[in-house]
Short mmCIF file of C-alpha atoms and ligand atoms in Angstrom, two decimals:
data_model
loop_
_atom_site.label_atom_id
_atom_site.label_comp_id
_atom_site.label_asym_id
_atom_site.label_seq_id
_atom_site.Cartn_x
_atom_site.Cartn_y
_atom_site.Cartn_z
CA UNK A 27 -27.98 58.17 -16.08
CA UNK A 28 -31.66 57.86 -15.77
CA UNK A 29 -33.41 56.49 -12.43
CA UNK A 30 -34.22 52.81 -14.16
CA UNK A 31 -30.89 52.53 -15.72
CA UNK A 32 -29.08 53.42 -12.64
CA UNK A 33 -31.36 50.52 -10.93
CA UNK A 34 -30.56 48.31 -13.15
CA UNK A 35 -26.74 48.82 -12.94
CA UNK A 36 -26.99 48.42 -9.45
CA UNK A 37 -29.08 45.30 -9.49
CA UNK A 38 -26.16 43.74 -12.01
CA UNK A 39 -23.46 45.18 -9.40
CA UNK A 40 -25.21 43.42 -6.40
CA UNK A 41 -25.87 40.13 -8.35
CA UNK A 42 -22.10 39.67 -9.08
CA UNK A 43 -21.20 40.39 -5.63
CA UNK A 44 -23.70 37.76 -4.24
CA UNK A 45 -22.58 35.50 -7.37
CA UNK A 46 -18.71 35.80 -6.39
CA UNK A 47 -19.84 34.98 -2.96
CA UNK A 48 -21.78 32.25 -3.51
CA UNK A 49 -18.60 30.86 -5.39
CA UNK A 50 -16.64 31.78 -2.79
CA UNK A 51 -18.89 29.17 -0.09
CA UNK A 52 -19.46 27.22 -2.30
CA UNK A 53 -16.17 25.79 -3.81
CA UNK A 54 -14.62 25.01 -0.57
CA UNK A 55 -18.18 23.55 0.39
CA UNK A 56 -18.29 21.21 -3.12
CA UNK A 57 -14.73 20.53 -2.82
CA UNK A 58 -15.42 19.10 1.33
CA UNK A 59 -17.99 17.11 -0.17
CA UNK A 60 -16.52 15.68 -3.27
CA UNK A 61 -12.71 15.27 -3.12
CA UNK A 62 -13.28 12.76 -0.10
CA UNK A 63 -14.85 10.42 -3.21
CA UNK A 64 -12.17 10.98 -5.31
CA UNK A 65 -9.02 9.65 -2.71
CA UNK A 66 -8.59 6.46 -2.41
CA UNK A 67 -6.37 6.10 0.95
CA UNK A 68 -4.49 3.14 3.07
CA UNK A 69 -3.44 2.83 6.38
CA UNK A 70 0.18 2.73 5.85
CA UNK A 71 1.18 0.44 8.35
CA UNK A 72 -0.22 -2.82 9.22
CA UNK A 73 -0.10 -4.68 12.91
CA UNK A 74 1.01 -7.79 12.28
CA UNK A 75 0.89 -8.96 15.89
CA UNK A 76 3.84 -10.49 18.34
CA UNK A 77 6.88 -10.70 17.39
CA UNK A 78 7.38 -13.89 18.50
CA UNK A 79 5.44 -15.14 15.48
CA UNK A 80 8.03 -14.52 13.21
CA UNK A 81 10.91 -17.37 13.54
CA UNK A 82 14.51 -17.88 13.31
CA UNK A 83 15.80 -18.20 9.70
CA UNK A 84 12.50 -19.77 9.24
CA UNK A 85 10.30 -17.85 6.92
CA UNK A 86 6.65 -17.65 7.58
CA UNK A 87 3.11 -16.66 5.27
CA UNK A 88 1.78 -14.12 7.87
CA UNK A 89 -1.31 -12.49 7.02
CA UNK A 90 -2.35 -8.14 7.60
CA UNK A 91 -5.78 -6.31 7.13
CA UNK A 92 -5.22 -3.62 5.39
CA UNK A 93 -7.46 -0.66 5.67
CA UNK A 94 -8.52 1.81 3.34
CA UNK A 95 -11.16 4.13 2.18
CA UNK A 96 -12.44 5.26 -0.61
CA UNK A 97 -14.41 8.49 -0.63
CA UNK A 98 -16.90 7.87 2.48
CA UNK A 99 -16.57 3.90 2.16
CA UNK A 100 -13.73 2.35 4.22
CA UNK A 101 -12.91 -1.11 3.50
CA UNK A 102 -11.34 -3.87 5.25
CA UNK A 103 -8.81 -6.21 2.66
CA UNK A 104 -6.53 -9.47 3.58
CA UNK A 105 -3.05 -9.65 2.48
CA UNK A 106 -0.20 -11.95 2.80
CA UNK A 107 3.63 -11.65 3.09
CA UNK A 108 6.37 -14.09 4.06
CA UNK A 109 8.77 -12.91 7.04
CA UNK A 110 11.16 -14.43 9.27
CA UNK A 111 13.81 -13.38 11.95
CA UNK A 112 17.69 -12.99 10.95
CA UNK A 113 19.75 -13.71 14.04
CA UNK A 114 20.84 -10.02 14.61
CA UNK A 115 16.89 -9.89 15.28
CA UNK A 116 16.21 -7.80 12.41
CA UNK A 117 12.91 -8.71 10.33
CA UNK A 118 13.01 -9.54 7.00
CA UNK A 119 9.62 -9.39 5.03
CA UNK A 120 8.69 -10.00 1.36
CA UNK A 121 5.67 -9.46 -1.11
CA UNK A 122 4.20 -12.47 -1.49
CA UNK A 123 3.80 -11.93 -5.19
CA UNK A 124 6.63 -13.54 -7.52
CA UNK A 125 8.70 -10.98 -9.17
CA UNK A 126 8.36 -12.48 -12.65
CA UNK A 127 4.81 -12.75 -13.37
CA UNK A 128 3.29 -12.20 -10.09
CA UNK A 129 2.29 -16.05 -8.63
CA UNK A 130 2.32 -17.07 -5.75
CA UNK A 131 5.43 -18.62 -4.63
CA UNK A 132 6.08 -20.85 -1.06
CA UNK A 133 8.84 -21.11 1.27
CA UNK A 134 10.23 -25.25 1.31
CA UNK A 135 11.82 -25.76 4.59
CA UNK A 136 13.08 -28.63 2.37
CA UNK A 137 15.00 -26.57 -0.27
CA UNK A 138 15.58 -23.33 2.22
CA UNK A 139 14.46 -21.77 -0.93
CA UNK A 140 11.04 -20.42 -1.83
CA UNK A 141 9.88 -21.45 -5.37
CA UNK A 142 7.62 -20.41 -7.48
CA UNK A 143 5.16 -23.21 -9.37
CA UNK A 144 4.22 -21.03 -12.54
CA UNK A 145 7.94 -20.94 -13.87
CA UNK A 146 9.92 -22.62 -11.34
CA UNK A 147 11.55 -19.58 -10.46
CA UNK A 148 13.66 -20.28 -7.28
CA UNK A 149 14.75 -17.82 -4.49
CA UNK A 150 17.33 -17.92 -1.65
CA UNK A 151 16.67 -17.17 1.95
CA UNK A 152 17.62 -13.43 1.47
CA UNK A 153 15.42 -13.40 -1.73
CA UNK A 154 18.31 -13.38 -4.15
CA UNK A 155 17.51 -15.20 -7.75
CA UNK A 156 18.91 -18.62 -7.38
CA UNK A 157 17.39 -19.61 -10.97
CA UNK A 158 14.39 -19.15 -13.20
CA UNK A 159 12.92 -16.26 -15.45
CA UNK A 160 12.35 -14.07 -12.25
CA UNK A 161 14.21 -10.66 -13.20
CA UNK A 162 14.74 -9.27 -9.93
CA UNK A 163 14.95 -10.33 -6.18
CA UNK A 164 11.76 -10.99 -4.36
CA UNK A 165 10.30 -7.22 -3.08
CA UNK A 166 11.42 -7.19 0.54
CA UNK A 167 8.37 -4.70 2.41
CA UNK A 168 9.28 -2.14 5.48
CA UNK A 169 8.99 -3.75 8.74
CA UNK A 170 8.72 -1.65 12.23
CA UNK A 171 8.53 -3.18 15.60
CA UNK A 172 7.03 -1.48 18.49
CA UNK A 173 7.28 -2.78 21.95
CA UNK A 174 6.72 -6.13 21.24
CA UNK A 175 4.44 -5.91 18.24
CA UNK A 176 5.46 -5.78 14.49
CA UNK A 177 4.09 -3.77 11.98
CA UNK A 178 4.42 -3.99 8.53
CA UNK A 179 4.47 -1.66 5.28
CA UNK A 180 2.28 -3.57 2.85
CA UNK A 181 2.76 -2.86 -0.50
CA UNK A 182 2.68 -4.36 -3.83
CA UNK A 183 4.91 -3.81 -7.10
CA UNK A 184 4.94 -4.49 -10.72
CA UNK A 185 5.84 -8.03 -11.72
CA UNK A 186 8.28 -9.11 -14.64
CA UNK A 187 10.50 -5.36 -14.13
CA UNK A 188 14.43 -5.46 -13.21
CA UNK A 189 13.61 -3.29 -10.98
CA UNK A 190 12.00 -2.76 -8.03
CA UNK A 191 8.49 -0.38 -8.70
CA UNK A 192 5.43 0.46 -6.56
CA UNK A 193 1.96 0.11 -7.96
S1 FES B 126 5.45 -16.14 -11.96
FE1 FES B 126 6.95 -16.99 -10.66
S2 FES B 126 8.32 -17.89 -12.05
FE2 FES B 126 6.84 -17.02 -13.32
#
């Protein structure tokens, strides 16, 4: 092998190497940078406040910020759910979002039913179907209490399914 080929061999040799290390920084590097942009991600569980804002048998529109981010922006959003107390003290929290078509639906102290105005879908206190199109129960959300603060699992699911499924 002649002096300039032999140069030239080496100079491809040492150019890889640099190349594969350059990859090597630099895909964890891009991936730091990028994937962040990509995730969208929420807090999964929202304060509601003191417990002694839910009531007895007595649901209630309580309202959560839910936090999230996506990529470097974090964003601050306001959603609703209806809770109340069962005597045993456990919480019982729903989606506020109708399971037929997704309005909004109210609790009538009136009825002790909540009711839906789009299609007069009507539910019991436990969020059983009492009558209406509505094909499934109202979605009931995770509920956590700590000391004497309650948290809740917002989430949201499809309307009009017979069953129960996360967005
Ligand atoms: S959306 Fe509630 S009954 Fe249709």
């Amino acid at each position: 092998m002649s002096e300039i080929n032999r140069r030239g061999f080496f100079g491809k040799i040492i150019a890889a190497i640099s190349g594969l290390i350059g990859l090597g920084l630099g895909i964890p590097l891009l991936g730091y940078a990028v994937l962040p942009t990509l995730r969208k991600r929420e807090e999964p569980w929202s304060e509601v406040g003191p417990l002694d804002l839910i009531e007895l048998n007595r649901p209630k529109e309580l309202e959560v910020v839910r936090s999230s981010s996506s990529g470097w922006m974090k964003s601050n959003t306001v959603r609703s759910f209806w809770a109340y107390k069962k005597p045993d003290g456990e919480v019982v929290a729903f989606s506020p979002i109708c399971t037929h078509l997704g309005c909004g639906y109210r609790w009538s102290d009136a009825d002790q039913q909540f009711l839906c105005p789009c299609h007069n879908s009507v539910f019991d206190l436990e969020g059983k179907v009492l009558a209406g199109p509505a094909p499934r129960p109202l979605d009931t959300l995770p509920t956590k209490i700590e000391g004497d603060r309650l948290f809740v699992l917002y989430q949201e699911f499809k309307a009009g399914l017979p069953k129960k499924e996360a967005i």
